[in-house]
Short mmCIF file of C-alpha atoms in Angstrom, two decimals:
data_model
loop_
_atom_site.label_atom_id
_atom_site.label_comp_id
_atom_site.label_asym_id
_atom_site.label_seq_id
_atom_site.Cartn_x
_atom_site.Cartn_y
_atom_site.Cartn_z
CA MET A 3 -2.52 7.57 18.98
CA ALA A 4 -3.74 4.13 20.10
CA ARG A 5 -4.46 3.25 16.48
CA ILE A 6 -0.93 4.22 15.40
CA LEU A 7 0.73 2.26 18.26
CA ALA A 8 -1.33 -0.83 17.46
CA LEU A 9 -0.39 -0.66 13.79
CA VAL A 10 3.30 -0.16 14.57
CA ALA A 11 3.23 -3.15 16.92
CA ALA A 12 1.65 -5.32 14.23
CA VAL A 13 4.19 -4.15 11.66
CA GLY A 14 7.01 -4.97 14.06
CA LEU A 15 5.76 -8.52 14.53
CA VAL A 16 5.59 -9.06 10.76
CA ALA A 17 9.02 -7.55 10.16
CA GLY A 18 10.63 -9.62 12.90
CA ALA A 19 9.10 -12.83 11.61
CA VAL A 20 10.34 -12.24 8.07
CA VAL A 21 13.85 -11.27 9.21
CA LEU A 22 13.97 -14.51 11.17
CA ARG A 23 12.80 -16.44 8.14
CA GLY A 24 15.51 -14.77 6.05
CA ALA A 25 18.14 -15.88 8.56
CA ILE A 26 16.85 -19.44 8.42
CA ASP A 27 16.84 -19.38 4.63
CA GLY A 28 20.44 -18.20 4.72
CA ASP A 29 21.38 -21.15 6.92
CA ASP A 30 19.69 -23.48 4.48
CA GLN A 31 22.07 -22.25 1.80
CA GLY A 32 25.08 -23.81 3.38
CA GLY A 33 25.56 -21.13 6.05
CA LYS A 34 26.83 -18.62 3.51
CA GLY A 35 24.15 -16.06 4.41
CA GLY A 36 22.84 -15.75 0.87
CA ASP A 37 23.75 -13.15 -1.77
CA THR A 38 25.76 -10.42 -0.04
CA SER A 39 26.18 -8.39 -3.25
CA LEU A 40 22.68 -6.95 -2.83
CA GLY A 41 23.19 -5.67 0.69
CA ALA A 42 20.21 -5.26 3.01
CA ILE A 43 16.82 -5.02 1.30
CA TRP A 44 13.66 -3.45 2.70
CA CYS A 45 10.57 -4.79 1.00
CA ASP A 46 6.88 -3.90 1.10
CA PRO A 47 4.99 -6.90 2.58
CA LEU A 48 2.57 -6.66 -0.35
CA LEU A 49 5.47 -7.90 -2.51
CA ALA A 50 6.78 -10.41 0.04
CA GLU A 51 6.79 -13.65 -1.93
CA ALA A 52 8.28 -12.21 -5.13
CA CYS A 53 10.77 -10.10 -3.16
CA THR A 54 12.04 -12.99 -1.06
CA ALA A 55 12.45 -15.20 -4.12
CA ALA A 56 14.26 -12.46 -6.06
CA ALA A 57 16.65 -11.84 -3.16
CA ARG A 58 18.07 -15.38 -3.36
CA GLY A 59 18.97 -15.49 0.30
CA ALA A 60 20.09 -11.88 0.68
CA GLU A 61 19.07 -10.08 3.87
CA VAL A 62 15.43 -9.01 3.47
CA GLU A 63 13.26 -7.17 5.97
CA MET A 64 9.55 -6.88 5.28
CA ILE A 65 8.51 -3.44 6.46
CA GLU A 66 5.42 -1.40 5.73
CA PRO A 67 6.57 1.65 3.76
CA GLY A 68 5.05 4.12 6.20
CA GLU A 69 7.08 2.57 9.01
CA ALA A 70 10.19 2.59 6.78
CA LEU A 71 9.60 6.27 6.08
CA THR A 72 9.48 6.96 9.82
CA ARG A 73 12.82 5.21 10.34
CA LEU A 74 14.47 6.99 7.44
CA SER A 75 13.15 10.36 8.62
CA GLU A 76 15.20 10.12 11.82
CA PRO A 77 18.65 11.50 10.93
CA ASP A 78 20.10 10.32 14.25
CA SER A 79 18.90 6.76 13.84
CA GLN A 80 21.61 4.18 14.53
CA ALA A 81 19.92 1.63 12.28
CA PRO A 82 21.51 1.67 8.80
CA PRO A 83 19.22 2.31 5.84
CA PRO A 84 18.69 -0.41 3.25
CA SER A 85 20.83 -0.87 0.19
CA MET A 86 17.62 -1.28 -1.79
CA TRP A 87 14.08 -0.20 -0.94
CA VAL A 88 11.40 -2.21 -2.75
CA THR A 89 8.05 -0.45 -2.58
CA ALA A 90 4.58 -0.32 -4.12
CA GLY A 91 4.55 3.36 -4.97
CA ASP A 92 7.29 5.98 -5.09
CA TRP A 93 8.01 6.09 -1.37
CA PRO A 94 11.51 7.59 -1.72
CA SER A 95 9.84 10.63 -3.30
CA ILE A 96 7.31 10.70 -0.44
CA LEU A 97 10.27 10.63 1.98
CA ALA A 98 11.80 13.64 0.23
CA ALA A 99 8.47 15.49 0.10
CA ALA A 100 7.81 14.90 3.80
CA ASN A 101 11.24 16.10 4.96
CA ASN A 102 13.28 19.22 4.37
CA ASP A 103 16.28 17.62 6.08
CA THR A 104 19.07 17.10 3.53
CA GLU A 105 20.89 14.71 5.88
CA LEU A 106 18.49 11.86 5.19
CA PRO A 107 19.40 8.85 3.04
CA THR A 108 18.68 9.31 -0.65
CA PHE A 109 17.80 6.83 -3.35
CA GLY A 110 18.45 6.82 -7.06
CA THR A 111 15.98 6.85 -9.93
CA PRO A 112 13.61 3.94 -9.30
CA ALA A 113 13.20 1.03 -11.65
CA GLN A 114 9.48 0.48 -12.15
CA VAL A 115 8.69 -3.21 -12.25
CA ALA A 116 4.94 -3.95 -12.39
CA SER A 117 1.54 -2.43 -11.59
CA THR A 118 -1.85 -3.48 -10.32
CA PRO A 119 -4.92 -1.24 -9.89
CA LEU A 120 -7.20 -0.98 -6.90
CA VAL A 121 -10.54 -2.69 -7.53
CA VAL A 122 -13.72 -3.36 -5.57
CA ALA A 123 -15.26 -6.75 -4.77
CA ALA A 124 -18.76 -7.65 -3.59
CA LYS A 125 -21.37 -10.39 -3.89
CA GLY A 126 -24.97 -11.20 -3.09
CA ASP A 127 -27.08 -8.52 -1.41
CA ASN A 128 -24.05 -6.28 -0.98
CA LEU A 129 -23.43 -6.42 -4.72
CA LYS A 130 -26.98 -5.16 -5.19
CA LEU A 131 -26.23 -2.27 -2.83
CA LEU A 132 -23.12 -1.49 -4.89
CA ASP A 133 -25.18 -1.54 -8.09
CA VAL A 134 -27.60 1.00 -6.60
CA ALA A 135 -24.81 3.21 -5.25
CA CYS A 136 -22.82 2.99 -8.50
CA PRO A 137 -25.36 2.12 -11.22
CA LYS A 138 -23.14 2.45 -14.28
CA THR A 139 -19.49 2.69 -13.30
CA VAL A 140 -17.91 2.23 -9.89
CA THR A 141 -16.18 5.49 -9.01
CA TRP A 142 -14.46 6.82 -5.93
CA ASN A 143 -17.21 9.42 -5.70
CA CYS A 144 -20.07 6.95 -5.54
CA LEU A 145 -18.18 4.77 -3.03
CA ALA A 146 -17.51 7.78 -0.83
CA ASP A 147 -21.15 8.91 -1.06
CA ALA A 148 -22.49 5.45 -0.18
CA THR A 149 -20.14 4.79 2.75
CA GLY A 150 -21.99 5.10 6.05
CA LYS A 151 -25.48 5.07 4.52
CA ASN A 152 -28.06 2.61 5.77
CA ALA A 153 -28.70 -0.31 3.46
CA THR A 154 -32.35 0.72 3.32
CA ASP A 155 -31.29 3.99 1.68
CA LEU A 156 -29.74 1.90 -1.09
CA GLY A 157 -32.75 -0.36 -1.59
CA GLY A 158 -31.46 -3.12 0.68
CA ALA A 159 -32.85 -4.87 3.75
CA ALA A 160 -32.40 -3.32 7.20
CA PRO A 161 -30.39 -6.29 8.60
CA LEU A 162 -27.55 -5.39 6.22
CA GLY A 163 -26.85 -2.36 8.38
CA GLU A 164 -24.75 0.46 6.99
CA PHE A 165 -22.74 0.33 3.78
CA ARG A 166 -19.18 -0.31 4.95
CA LEU A 167 -16.24 0.23 2.62
CA GLY A 168 -13.69 -2.44 3.50
CA HIS A 169 -10.10 -1.28 3.13
CA VAL A 170 -6.62 -1.53 4.58
CA VAL A 171 -4.92 1.44 6.21
CA PRO A 172 -1.56 3.18 6.33
CA PRO A 173 1.29 2.58 6.97
CA SER A 174 0.63 0.10 4.12
CA SER A 175 1.05 1.22 0.51
CA ALA A 176 -2.44 -0.02 -0.43
CA GLY A 177 -3.89 1.90 2.50
CA LEU A 178 -2.25 5.14 1.45
CA VAL A 179 -3.30 4.98 -2.20
CA THR A 180 -6.85 4.12 -1.09
CA LEU A 181 -6.83 7.41 0.81
CA ALA A 182 -5.52 9.08 -2.36
CA GLY A 183 -8.46 7.73 -4.35
CA LEU A 184 -10.92 8.93 -1.72
CA ALA A 185 -9.20 12.32 -1.42
CA GLY A 186 -10.03 12.92 -5.07
CA THR A 187 -13.72 13.09 -4.10
CA ILE A 188 -13.26 16.15 -1.88
CA PRO A 189 -12.64 18.97 -4.45
CA ASP A 190 -15.88 20.31 -5.92
CA ASP A 191 -14.25 20.79 -9.32
CA ASP A 192 -12.02 18.75 -11.64
CA ALA A 193 -8.82 19.95 -9.99
CA PRO A 194 -6.71 17.30 -8.27
CA PRO A 195 -6.82 17.32 -4.46
CA ASP A 196 -4.23 19.35 -2.59
CA ARG A 197 -3.03 19.76 1.00
CA ASP A 198 -5.97 22.05 1.84
CA ASP A 199 -8.38 19.30 0.76
CA VAL A 200 -6.52 16.73 2.85
CA THR A 201 -6.76 18.89 5.97
CA SER A 202 -10.36 19.93 5.33
CA GLN A 203 -13.33 19.14 7.53
CA ALA A 204 -14.90 17.27 4.61
CA PHE A 205 -11.98 14.86 4.35
CA GLY A 206 -11.92 14.42 8.12
CA GLY A 207 -15.60 13.47 7.98
CA LEU A 208 -14.90 10.95 5.22
CA LEU A 209 -12.13 9.36 7.29
CA GLY A 210 -14.61 9.04 10.13
CA ARG A 211 -17.15 7.30 7.90
CA ILE A 212 -14.69 4.74 6.58
CA ASP A 213 -13.51 3.77 10.09
CA SER A 214 -16.04 0.94 10.29
CA GLY A 215 -14.47 -0.74 7.25
CA GLU A 216 -10.87 -0.87 8.48
CA LEU A 217 -9.37 -4.35 8.03
CA GLY A 218 -5.80 -3.79 9.25
CA VAL A 219 -2.64 -3.12 7.25
CA SER A 220 -2.21 -6.38 5.34
CA SER A 221 -4.01 -6.72 2.01
CA SER A 222 -3.73 -10.51 2.02
CA SER A 223 -5.20 -10.73 5.53
CA ALA A 224 -7.97 -8.30 4.58
CA VAL A 225 -8.86 -10.33 1.49
CA LYS A 226 -8.95 -13.53 3.55
CA LYS A 227 -11.12 -11.97 6.26
CA PHE A 228 -13.48 -10.37 3.74
CA THR A 229 -13.97 -13.51 1.65
CA THR A 230 -14.35 -15.92 4.58
CA THR A 231 -16.10 -13.86 7.27
CA PRO A 232 -19.68 -12.78 6.49
CA GLY A 233 -20.27 -9.21 7.51
CA ALA A 234 -16.61 -8.15 7.57
CA ALA A 235 -17.55 -5.31 5.20
CA SER A 236 -20.07 -4.58 2.46
CA VAL A 237 -17.44 -4.32 -0.27
CA LEU A 238 -13.65 -4.45 -0.29
CA ILE A 239 -11.13 -2.18 -1.98
CA ALA A 240 -7.93 -4.11 -2.68
CA PRO A 241 -5.14 -4.55 -5.25
CA GLU A 242 -6.46 -6.50 -8.24
CA ALA A 243 -3.54 -8.95 -8.20
CA GLU A 244 -4.21 -9.70 -4.54
CA ILE A 245 -7.97 -10.16 -4.59
CA THR A 246 -9.06 -11.55 -7.97
CA GLY A 247 -8.28 -15.24 -7.38
CA PRO A 248 -9.62 -15.58 -3.81
CA ALA A 249 -12.67 -13.42 -4.52
CA THR A 250 -13.80 -15.09 -7.73
CA ALA A 251 -13.25 -18.52 -6.18
CA ARG A 252 -15.87 -17.63 -3.55
CA GLY A 253 -18.38 -16.08 -5.92
CA TYR A 254 -17.48 -12.41 -5.57
CA GLU A 255 -17.54 -10.03 -8.51
CA VAL A 256 -14.47 -7.85 -8.99
CA ARG A 257 -14.97 -4.49 -10.68
CA PRO A 258 -12.62 -1.65 -11.65
CA VAL A 259 -12.83 1.71 -9.90
CA GLN A 260 -12.59 4.97 -11.84
CA PRO A 261 -10.44 6.97 -12.04
CA VAL A 262 -7.84 4.23 -11.91
CA VAL A 263 -5.49 4.27 -8.92
CA ASN A 264 -2.46 2.06 -9.45
CA LEU A 265 0.08 0.47 -7.17
CA THR A 266 3.39 0.33 -9.04
CA ALA A 267 6.14 -1.87 -7.67
CA GLN A 268 9.58 -0.29 -7.93
CA VAL A 269 13.17 -0.86 -6.84
CA SER A 270 15.20 2.07 -5.53
CA ALA A 271 18.91 1.65 -4.77
CA ARG A 272 20.39 3.83 -2.05
CA THR A 273 22.81 6.49 -3.20
CA THR A 274 23.78 8.29 0.02
CA SER A 275 23.46 7.90 3.76
CA PRO A 276 24.94 10.11 6.48
CA ASN A 277 25.35 7.26 8.98
CA ASP A 278 26.55 4.38 6.86
CA ASP A 279 29.71 3.97 4.77
CA ALA A 280 28.55 0.77 3.08
CA GLN A 281 28.74 0.74 -0.70
CA PRO A 282 25.44 0.51 -2.59
CA PRO A 283 24.87 -2.58 -4.72
CA SER A 284 26.23 -2.55 -8.25
CA ALA A 285 23.99 -1.58 -11.15
CA GLU A 286 24.25 -5.15 -12.45
CA ALA A 287 23.12 -6.62 -9.13
CA VAL A 288 20.16 -4.23 -8.98
CA THR A 289 19.16 -5.03 -12.56
CA ASP A 290 19.32 -8.78 -11.98
CA PHE A 291 17.25 -8.48 -8.81
CA THR A 292 14.73 -6.24 -10.58
CA ASP A 293 14.34 -8.72 -13.43
CA ARG A 294 13.72 -11.58 -11.00
CA LEU A 295 11.22 -9.48 -9.05
CA GLY A 296 9.34 -8.62 -12.24
CA THR A 297 9.09 -12.29 -13.18
CA GLY A 298 7.73 -13.15 -9.75
CA LEU A 299 5.13 -10.39 -9.79
CA THR A 300 4.00 -11.24 -13.32
CA THR A 301 3.47 -14.82 -12.19
CA ALA A 302 1.39 -13.45 -9.29
CA GLY A 303 -0.93 -11.54 -11.64
CA TRP A 304 0.70 -8.10 -11.81
CA GLU A 305 0.82 -6.28 -15.14
CA PRO A 306 3.56 -4.20 -16.83
CA PRO A 307 4.18 -0.80 -15.21
CA SER A 308 1.33 1.63 -15.79
CA ASP A 309 1.91 4.70 -17.95
CA ALA A 310 -0.76 6.64 -16.01
CA ASP A 311 0.34 9.79 -14.23
CA PRO A 312 1.46 8.90 -10.68
CA THR A 313 -0.10 10.49 -7.62
CA ASP A 314 1.78 13.58 -6.43
CA PRO A 315 4.25 12.51 -3.69
CA GLY A 316 3.53 15.73 -1.79
CA LEU A 317 -0.16 14.83 -1.65
CA LEU A 318 0.66 11.32 -0.44
CA ALA A 319 2.93 12.73 2.26
CA ALA A 320 0.10 15.04 3.37
CA LEU A 321 -2.37 12.14 3.40
CA LEU A 322 -0.08 10.07 5.59
CA GLU A 323 0.39 13.00 7.96
CA SER A 324 -3.38 13.58 8.08
CA TRP A 325 -4.08 9.91 8.78
CA ASN A 326 -1.52 9.72 11.57
CA ALA A 327 -3.04 12.80 13.16
CA GLN A 328 -6.48 11.19 13.44
#
């Protein structure tokens, strides 16, 4: 519970700061308050720079998607839902999978904008440990098996301590899909993980082993800490678009992880809400915003939307529930 409260407090500070910045930006535009045709936008902090630029002064709140899901899951909430929800991952589907309540806000078919995969970064002696743990291809299985082992078990020197898998945590989108990648290591066959796997003792043990590598909820902060603070973690799992530049500039190697787990940025316009009579933005306004967002993300190193099969929203909802219960 203490972990959840600390994360929520941190998320609140980030959200408040960005809302304030949005208000200041609106004042800078002649006091007109920006583009009102878009309505209120909730945006994943992972997409903050591109989202703010695409909004052109419209009201934007940066909110971790797990926290947004909590707000939207409260049918009696007095806070109106957003006109658009910009996420990395299909969080509206996770909202629907996590709730049987039909009185919750709903969102239309999302417009997928851009994707970036999760990758792993390491250098020096820790890179050698990674090469021993994953001699041919870096996989979620070999990362899960190595996490918590002593460096001496991987051919390294004792002062390196245990192999720590650096990662961010829910309620962030990158944190949740990292759990999805790790959950795939639990079944002892080729079947995809299910709710039973997520609630299993084996997965609980894995969550315990990765505790030592937790680096907060912000991918950008985690990348900065990992690349500038020796000993922050042995390796770091992070979105490729977020880590490649900073990591390679400091001599880290960035490698893909198999099977590929993607973060796909998408825009979902609200269609219904039981507590708000505001009209959703027009299709033209959503399209224009989506195009601007795509341009911004492409500039930041994201790729076109992946055609890989997305992770089951029901599994992601179960993972979030399991994490919050720890």
